[in-house]
Amino acid sequence: MNIGRLIRTTAATGAVALGLVAVSACASSDAADGKENGKLKVVASFYPMEYLAERIGGDHVSVSTLTKPGVEPHDLELKPRQTAELGEAGLILYLKGIQPAVDKAIGQSEAKHKIDAATLTKLETHQGTDHGHDHGTEEHGTEGHSEEDHDHASEAGGDPHIWLDPVKYAEVAKGVNSALAKADPDNSAAYQKNTDALVGELNTLDAAYRQGLKSTTTKTFITTHTSFGYLAERYGLDQEGISGVNPESEPSPARIKELQALAAKEKVTTVFFETLASDRTAKTLADDTGLKTDVLDPLEGITDKSKGDDYVAVMESNLTALKKALGAK
């Protein structure tokens, strides 16, 4: 027997084993810290939260979303793997009041860092936007907010569609930056830089909306989904829903008559529908009233049908549609 070769082989085998143990230990440490390959694991509830996480986190985060493209977020039911994924996250980013199943799962999750975007800006109430989801008095588990700070998020009927107002979305972005910095302080400078860039783009978008909608023939628009309350209020418009918050529910004959009268009085030209729901209701009303139809995207998800490949692009398309429908001068 070659004793020298045996010793070298044994030593090499031991070194490999130690290496595997070290790699395994690093992987376990990563998982315990909510990281994957050195990147913070961020789980976002649906597209508007996913977009913020990706833009602000940049190369330092690994982002996954619970709501896949083309899925209507309000109706989402989580699979066991998705529920487990919440427990492995370094940060969970969600918006309470949009997805009941997600709210429940996150409330039961033991993840250290959770941020409810509804606590990062002031929720308001808008006509026809009561989703019937009571924020309740439970803890949100968010960073740096007292129960007093949470009061606005627990108001019954608070409209959760804050991302459709670029100004409010910028406020949320700043809060997400703080949450990322707390969960991953080593990369806080990068998060701040990315936030500044995003907020700059949102400010530019806000300016475009203000200028584009400053002078129009009418201020009223009709939509199948009453999710544009913040946008309407920000830019001096009036949102009129066909039949409430359900974009596919059929309006009553009385409601159709009301909308016909409204369209004539306010010089409404267009009935808007969204990309993730049927356009049948919008087209039925348009046929009955002699109006046109067009897409006004509530940006709950990006699909092949979306008029843009990200938040800013779709919001710009929405502005173009609104200017045309409202008779911008």
mmCIF file of N, CA and C in Angstrom, residues 220-307:
data_model
loop_
_atom_site.group_PDB
_atom_site.id
_atom_site.type_symbol
_atom_site.label_atom_id
_atom_site.label_comp_id
_atom_site.label_asym_id
_atom_site.label_seq_id
_atom_site.Cartn_x
_atom_site.Cartn_y
_atom_site.Cartn_z
ATOM 1 N N THR A 220 -64.970 64.449 -16.645
ATOM 2 C CA THR A 220 -65.609 63.209 -16.206
ATOM 3 C C THR A 220 -65.235 62.038 -17.102
ATOM 4 N N PHE A 221 -64.909 60.913 -16.483
ATOM 5 C CA PHE A 221 -64.684 59.687 -17.249
ATOM 6 C C PHE A 221 -65.431 58.536 -16.588
ATOM 7 N N ILE A 222 -65.880 57.602 -17.407
ATOM 8 C CA ILE A 222 -66.623 56.432 -16.944
ATOM 9 C C ILE A 222 -65.720 55.216 -17.052
ATOM 10 N N THR A 223 -65.727 54.381 -16.008
ATOM 11 C CA THR A 223 -64.849 53.211 -15.995
ATOM 12 C C THR A 223 -65.553 52.012 -15.373
ATOM 13 N N THR A 224 -65.147 50.820 -15.805
ATOM 14 C CA THR A 224 -65.720 49.599 -15.236
ATOM 15 C C THR A 224 -65.155 49.299 -13.859
ATOM 16 N N HIS A 225 -64.008 49.845 -13.533
ATOM 17 C CA HIS A 225 -63.330 49.538 -12.268
ATOM 18 C C HIS A 225 -63.013 50.849 -11.567
ATOM 19 N N THR A 226 -63.662 51.102 -10.455
ATOM 20 C CA THR A 226 -63.487 52.387 -9.773
ATOM 21 C C THR A 226 -62.212 52.392 -8.935
ATOM 22 N N SER A 227 -61.096 52.278 -9.626
ATOM 23 C CA SER A 227 -59.807 52.241 -8.934
ATOM 24 C C SER A 227 -59.006 53.521 -9.120
ATOM 25 N N PHE A 228 -59.586 54.508 -9.797
ATOM 26 C CA PHE A 228 -58.820 55.706 -10.147
ATOM 27 C C PHE A 228 -59.194 56.925 -9.299
ATOM 28 N N GLY A 229 -59.659 56.681 -8.083
ATOM 29 C CA GLY A 229 -60.073 57.765 -7.213
ATOM 30 C C GLY A 229 -58.947 58.721 -6.861
ATOM 31 N N TYR A 230 -57.776 58.176 -6.529
ATOM 32 C CA TYR A 230 -56.637 59.036 -6.182
ATOM 33 C C TYR A 230 -56.173 59.837 -7.392
ATOM 34 N N LEU A 231 -56.110 59.177 -8.541
ATOM 35 C CA LEU A 231 -55.685 59.856 -9.761
ATOM 36 C C LEU A 231 -56.664 60.978 -10.104
ATOM 37 N N ALA A 232 -57.960 60.678 -10.018
ATOM 38 C CA ALA A 232 -58.970 61.687 -10.338
ATOM 39 C C ALA A 232 -58.866 62.881 -9.400
ATOM 40 N N GLU A 233 -58.718 62.610 -8.121
ATOM 41 C CA GLU A 233 -58.627 63.701 -7.148
ATOM 42 C C GLU A 233 -57.365 64.529 -7.350
ATOM 43 N N ARG A 234 -56.276 63.881 -7.651
ATOM 44 C CA ARG A 234 -54.996 64.576 -7.832
ATOM 45 C C ARG A 234 -55.064 65.564 -8.995
ATOM 46 N N TYR A 235 -55.740 65.173 -10.071
ATOM 47 C CA TYR A 235 -55.706 65.983 -11.291
ATOM 48 C C TYR A 235 -57.048 66.637 -11.626
ATOM 49 N N GLY A 236 -57.925 66.735 -10.618
ATOM 50 C CA GLY A 236 -59.162 67.475 -10.791
ATOM 51 C C GLY A 236 -60.175 66.835 -11.708
ATOM 52 N N LEU A 237 -60.222 65.502 -11.719
ATOM 53 C CA LEU A 237 -61.156 64.774 -12.576
ATOM 54 C C LEU A 237 -62.274 64.150 -11.747
ATOM 55 N N ASP A 238 -63.305 63.672 -12.421
ATOM 56 C CA ASP A 238 -64.417 62.980 -11.772
ATOM 57 C C ASP A 238 -64.526 61.574 -12.343
ATOM 58 N N GLN A 239 -64.325 60.576 -11.488
ATOM 59 C CA GLN A 239 -64.444 59.172 -11.885
ATOM 60 C C GLN A 239 -65.875 58.707 -11.650
ATOM 61 N N GLU A 240 -66.444 58.059 -12.634
ATOM 62 C CA GLU A 240 -67.799 57.525 -12.505
ATOM 63 C C GLU A 240 -67.771 56.043 -12.842
ATOM 64 N N GLY A 241 -68.043 55.191 -11.849
ATOM 65 C CA GLY A 241 -68.039 53.753 -12.073
ATOM 66 C C GLY A 241 -69.350 53.266 -12.658
ATOM 67 N N ILE A 242 -69.270 52.256 -13.503
ATOM 68 C CA ILE A 242 -70.490 51.715 -14.107
ATOM 69 C C ILE A 242 -71.365 51.053 -13.053
ATOM 70 N N SER A 243 -70.745 50.190 -12.242
ATOM 71 C CA SER A 243 -71.551 49.468 -11.246
ATOM 72 C C SER A 243 -70.736 49.115 -10.016
ATOM 73 N N GLY A 244 -69.866 50.026 -9.563
ATOM 74 C CA GLY A 244 -69.111 49.779 -8.346
ATOM 75 C C GLY A 244 -67.730 49.237 -8.608
ATOM 76 N N VAL A 245 -67.231 48.427 -7.651
ATOM 77 C CA VAL A 245 -65.843 47.994 -7.706
ATOM 78 C C VAL A 245 -65.626 46.747 -8.545
ATOM 79 N N ASN A 246 -66.690 46.011 -8.854
ATOM 80 C CA ASN A 246 -66.544 44.797 -9.655
ATOM 81 C C ASN A 246 -66.595 45.159 -11.136
ATOM 82 N N PRO A 247 -65.469 45.015 -11.850
ATOM 83 C CA PRO A 247 -65.430 45.449 -13.249
ATOM 84 C C PRO A 247 -66.285 44.620 -14.191
ATOM 85 N N GLU A 248 -66.781 43.466 -13.719
ATOM 86 C CA GLU A 248 -67.548 42.598 -14.610
ATOM 87 C C GLU A 248 -69.025 42.503 -14.228
ATOM 88 N N SER A 249 -69.437 43.211 -13.179
ATOM 89 C CA SER A 249 -70.844 43.142 -12.786
ATOM 90 C C SER A 249 -71.701 43.961 -13.744
ATOM 91 N N GLU A 250 -72.900 43.482 -13.986
ATOM 92 C CA GLU A 250 -73.794 44.133 -14.944
ATOM 93 C C GLU A 250 -74.528 45.297 -14.277
ATOM 94 N N PRO A 251 -74.556 46.460 -14.922
ATOM 95 C CA PRO A 251 -75.299 47.593 -14.363
ATOM 96 C C PRO A 251 -76.803 47.386 -14.522
ATOM 97 N N SER A 252 -77.559 47.933 -13.609
ATOM 98 C CA SER A 252 -79.017 47.846 -13.699
ATOM 99 C C SER A 252 -79.519 48.784 -14.791
ATOM 100 N N PRO A 253 -80.730 48.552 -15.297
ATOM 101 C CA PRO A 253 -81.303 49.469 -16.295
ATOM 102 C C PRO A 253 -81.351 50.911 -15.790
ATOM 103 N N ALA A 254 -81.638 51.073 -14.501
ATOM 104 C CA ALA A 254 -81.688 52.423 -13.933
ATOM 105 C C ALA A 254 -80.311 53.077 -13.967
ATOM 106 N N ARG A 255 -79.281 52.268 -13.679
ATOM 107 C CA ARG A 255 -77.920 52.803 -13.694
ATOM 108 C C ARG A 255 -77.506 53.191 -15.114
ATOM 109 N N ILE A 256 -77.899 52.412 -16.096
ATOM 110 C CA ILE A 256 -77.580 52.738 -17.490
ATOM 111 C C ILE A 256 -78.211 54.076 -17.876
ATOM 112 N N LYS A 257 -79.452 54.294 -17.443
ATOM 113 C CA LYS A 257 -80.113 55.570 -17.736
ATOM 114 C C LYS A 257 -79.376 56.736 -17.084
ATOM 115 N N GLU A 258 -78.914 56.513 -15.842
ATOM 116 C CA GLU A 258 -78.160 57.553 -15.139
ATOM 117 C C GLU A 258 -76.892 57.909 -15.906
ATOM 118 N N LEU A 259 -76.189 56.871 -16.374
ATOM 119 C CA LEU A 259 -74.931 57.096 -17.086
ATOM 120 C C LEU A 259 -75.168 57.746 -18.449
ATOM 121 N N GLN A 260 -76.270 57.390 -19.091
ATOM 122 C CA GLN A 260 -76.613 58.031 -20.363
ATOM 123 C C GLN A 260 -76.826 59.531 -20.164
ATOM 124 N N ALA A 261 -77.542 59.874 -19.106
ATOM 125 C CA ALA A 261 -77.795 61.288 -18.809
ATOM 126 C C ALA A 261 -76.502 62.003 -18.441
ATOM 127 N N LEU A 262 -75.672 61.324 -17.654
ATOM 128 C CA LEU A 262 -74.388 61.905 -17.246
ATOM 129 C C LEU A 262 -73.499 62.148 -18.455
ATOM 130 N N ALA A 263 -73.423 61.165 -19.346
ATOM 131 C CA ALA A 263 -72.572 61.285 -20.530
ATOM 132 C C ALA A 263 -72.994 62.468 -21.391
ATOM 133 N N ALA A 264 -74.293 62.649 -21.537
ATOM 134 C CA ALA A 264 -74.789 63.764 -22.345
ATOM 135 C C ALA A 264 -74.490 65.102 -21.676
ATOM 136 N N LYS A 265 -74.705 65.163 -20.370
ATOM 137 C CA LYS A 265 -74.508 66.411 -19.634
ATOM 138 C C LYS A 265 -73.040 66.815 -19.573
ATOM 139 N N GLU A 266 -72.158 65.837 -19.312
ATOM 140 C CA GLU A 266 -70.737 66.130 -19.093
ATOM 141 C C GLU A 266 -69.882 65.943 -20.347
ATOM 142 N N LYS A 267 -70.524 65.662 -21.469
ATOM 143 C CA LYS A 267 -69.817 65.489 -22.736
ATOM 144 C C LYS A 267 -68.789 64.358 -22.671
ATOM 145 N N VAL A 268 -69.182 63.274 -22.026
ATOM 146 C CA VAL A 268 -68.321 62.095 -21.928
ATOM 147 C C VAL A 268 -68.258 61.412 -23.290
ATOM 148 N N THR A 269 -67.078 60.972 -23.686
ATOM 149 C CA THR A 269 -66.916 60.342 -25.000
ATOM 150 C C THR A 269 -66.583 58.860 -24.930
ATOM 151 N N THR A 270 -66.060 58.416 -23.764
ATOM 152 C CA THR A 270 -65.431 57.096 -23.715
ATOM 153 C C THR A 270 -65.795 56.341 -22.450
ATOM 154 N N VAL A 271 -65.991 55.032 -22.593
ATOM 155 C CA VAL A 271 -66.137 54.131 -21.454
ATOM 156 C C VAL A 271 -64.853 53.316 -21.358
ATOM 157 N N PHE A 272 -64.182 53.393 -20.222
ATOM 158 C CA PHE A 272 -62.911 52.696 -20.045
ATOM 159 C C PHE A 272 -63.113 51.322 -19.418
ATOM 160 N N PHE A 273 -62.296 50.376 -19.854
ATOM 161 C CA PHE A 273 -62.242 49.060 -19.232
ATOM 162 C C PHE A 273 -60.790 48.718 -18.957
ATOM 163 N N GLU A 274 -60.555 47.629 -18.206
ATOM 164 C CA GLU A 274 -59.200 47.261 -17.818
ATOM 165 C C GLU A 274 -58.719 46.021 -18.564
ATOM 166 N N THR A 275 -57.444 45.709 -18.392
ATOM 167 C CA THR A 275 -56.840 44.617 -19.156
ATOM 168 C C THR A 275 -57.056 43.248 -18.534
ATOM 169 N N LEU A 276 -57.254 43.155 -17.218
ATOM 170 C CA LEU A 276 -57.341 41.859 -16.553
ATOM 171 C C LEU A 276 -58.776 41.371 -16.364
ATOM 172 N N ALA A 277 -59.742 42.089 -16.914
ATOM 173 C CA ALA A 277 -61.141 41.683 -16.788
ATOM 174 C C ALA A 277 -61.832 41.813 -18.142
ATOM 175 N N SER A 278 -63.007 41.227 -18.236
ATOM 176 C CA SER A 278 -63.773 41.267 -19.484
ATOM 177 C C SER A 278 -64.188 42.696 -19.822
ATOM 178 N N ASP A 279 -64.224 42.986 -21.119
ATOM 179 C CA ASP A 279 -64.665 44.312 -21.576
ATOM 180 C C ASP A 279 -66.154 44.321 -21.935
ATOM 181 N N ARG A 280 -66.852 43.244 -21.619
ATOM 182 C CA ARG A 280 -68.254 43.102 -22.034
ATOM 183 C C ARG A 280 -69.136 44.218 -21.479
ATOM 184 N N THR A 281 -68.986 44.516 -20.187
ATOM 185 C CA THR A 281 -69.825 45.543 -19.569
ATOM 186 C C THR A 281 -69.595 46.898 -20.208
ATOM 187 N N ALA A 282 -68.322 47.230 -20.438
ATOM 188 C CA ALA A 282 -67.994 48.519 -21.054
ATOM 189 C C ALA A 282 -68.584 48.620 -22.455
ATOM 190 N N LYS A 283 -68.456 47.550 -23.221
ATOM 191 C CA LYS A 283 -68.960 47.584 -24.598
ATOM 192 C C LYS A 283 -70.484 47.620 -24.649
ATOM 193 N N THR A 284 -71.127 46.946 -23.696
ATOM 194 C CA THR A 284 -72.591 46.987 -23.635
ATOM 195 C C THR A 284 -73.070 48.406 -23.376
ATOM 196 N N LEU A 285 -72.439 49.059 -22.399
ATOM 197 C CA LEU A 285 -72.817 50.434 -22.088
ATOM 198 C C LEU A 285 -72.508 51.362 -23.257
ATOM 199 N N ALA A 286 -71.344 51.173 -23.862
ATOM 200 C CA ALA A 286 -70.961 52.022 -24.995
ATOM 201 C C ALA A 286 -71.956 51.881 -26.146
ATOM 202 N N ASP A 287 -72.389 50.655 -26.404
ATOM 203 C CA ASP A 287 -73.366 50.428 -27.477
ATOM 204 C C ASP A 287 -74.699 51.114 -27.166
ATOM 205 N N ASP A 288 -75.078 51.077 -25.880
ATOM 206 C CA ASP A 288 -76.358 51.660 -25.477
ATOM 207 C C ASP A 288 -76.331 53.185 -25.475
ATOM 208 N N THR A 289 -75.136 53.749 -25.341
ATOM 209 C CA THR A 289 -75.028 55.207 -25.200
ATOM 210 C C THR A 289 -74.347 55.889 -26.378
ATOM 211 N N GLY A 290 -73.843 55.091 -27.322
ATOM 212 C CA GLY A 290 -73.158 55.668 -28.471
ATOM 213 C C GLY A 290 -71.773 56.198 -28.151
ATOM 214 N N LEU A 291 -71.154 55.656 -27.096
ATOM 215 C CA LEU A 291 -69.816 56.088 -26.701
ATOM 216 C C LEU A 291 -68.757 55.145 -27.251
ATOM 217 N N LYS A 292 -67.514 55.567 -27.174
ATOM 218 C CA LYS A 292 -66.381 54.738 -27.568
ATOM 219 C C LYS A 292 -65.897 53.946 -26.347
ATOM 220 N N THR A 293 -65.021 52.968 -26.587
ATOM 221 C CA THR A 293 -64.372 52.251 -25.487
ATOM 222 C C THR A 293 -62.859 52.348 -25.646
ATOM 223 N N ASP A 294 -62.173 52.282 -24.517
ATOM 224 C CA ASP A 294 -60.712 52.295 -24.533
ATOM 225 C C ASP A 294 -60.224 51.694 -23.222
ATOM 226 N N VAL A 295 -58.924 51.407 -23.161
ATOM 227 C CA VAL A 295 -58.321 50.822 -21.969
ATOM 228 C C VAL A 295 -57.796 51.914 -21.049
ATOM 229 N N LEU A 296 -58.144 51.811 -19.774
ATOM 230 C CA LEU A 296 -57.511 52.583 -18.714
ATOM 231 C C LEU A 296 -57.034 51.548 -17.708
ATOM 232 N N ASP A 297 -55.743 51.319 -17.693
ATOM 233 C CA ASP A 297 -55.166 50.175 -16.992
ATOM 234 C C ASP A 297 -54.954 50.484 -15.511
ATOM 235 N N PRO A 298 -55.577 49.715 -14.603
ATOM 236 C CA PRO A 298 -55.357 49.932 -13.175
ATOM 237 C C PRO A 298 -54.018 49.391 -12.678
ATOM 238 N N LEU A 299 -53.236 48.830 -13.579
ATOM 239 C CA LEU A 299 -51.859 48.427 -13.285
ATOM 240 C C LEU A 299 -51.748 47.447 -12.121
ATOM 241 N N GLU A 300 -52.668 46.500 -12.078
ATOM 242 C CA GLU A 300 -52.581 45.462 -11.058
ATOM 243 C C GLU A 300 -51.695 44.316 -11.517
ATOM 244 N N GLY A 301 -51.294 44.349 -12.784
ATOM 245 C CA GLY A 301 -50.395 43.348 -13.333
ATOM 246 C C GLY A 301 -50.019 43.727 -14.753
ATOM 247 N N ILE A 302 -48.853 43.262 -15.196
ATOM 248 C CA ILE A 302 -48.389 43.513 -16.560
ATOM 249 C C ILE A 302 -48.544 42.229 -17.371
ATOM 250 N N THR A 303 -49.200 42.327 -18.527
ATOM 251 C CA THR A 303 -49.370 41.182 -19.414
ATOM 252 C C THR A 303 -49.025 41.599 -20.839
ATOM 253 N N ASP A 304 -49.162 40.657 -21.761
ATOM 254 C CA ASP A 304 -48.917 40.962 -23.175
ATOM 255 C C ASP A 304 -49.908 41.997 -23.705
ATOM 256 N N LYS A 305 -51.055 42.124 -23.032
ATOM 257 C CA LYS A 305 -52.067 43.086 -23.463
ATOM 258 C C LYS A 305 -51.811 44.490 -22.916
ATOM 259 N N SER A 306 -50.886 44.612 -21.991
ATOM 260 C CA SER A 306 -50.611 45.915 -21.383
ATOM 261 C C SER A 306 -49.997 46.860 -22.407
ATOM 262 N N LYS A 307 -50.362 48.127 -22.321
ATOM 263 C CA LYS A 307 -49.823 49.137 -23.238
ATOM 264 C C LYS A 307 -48.559 49.747 -22.644
#
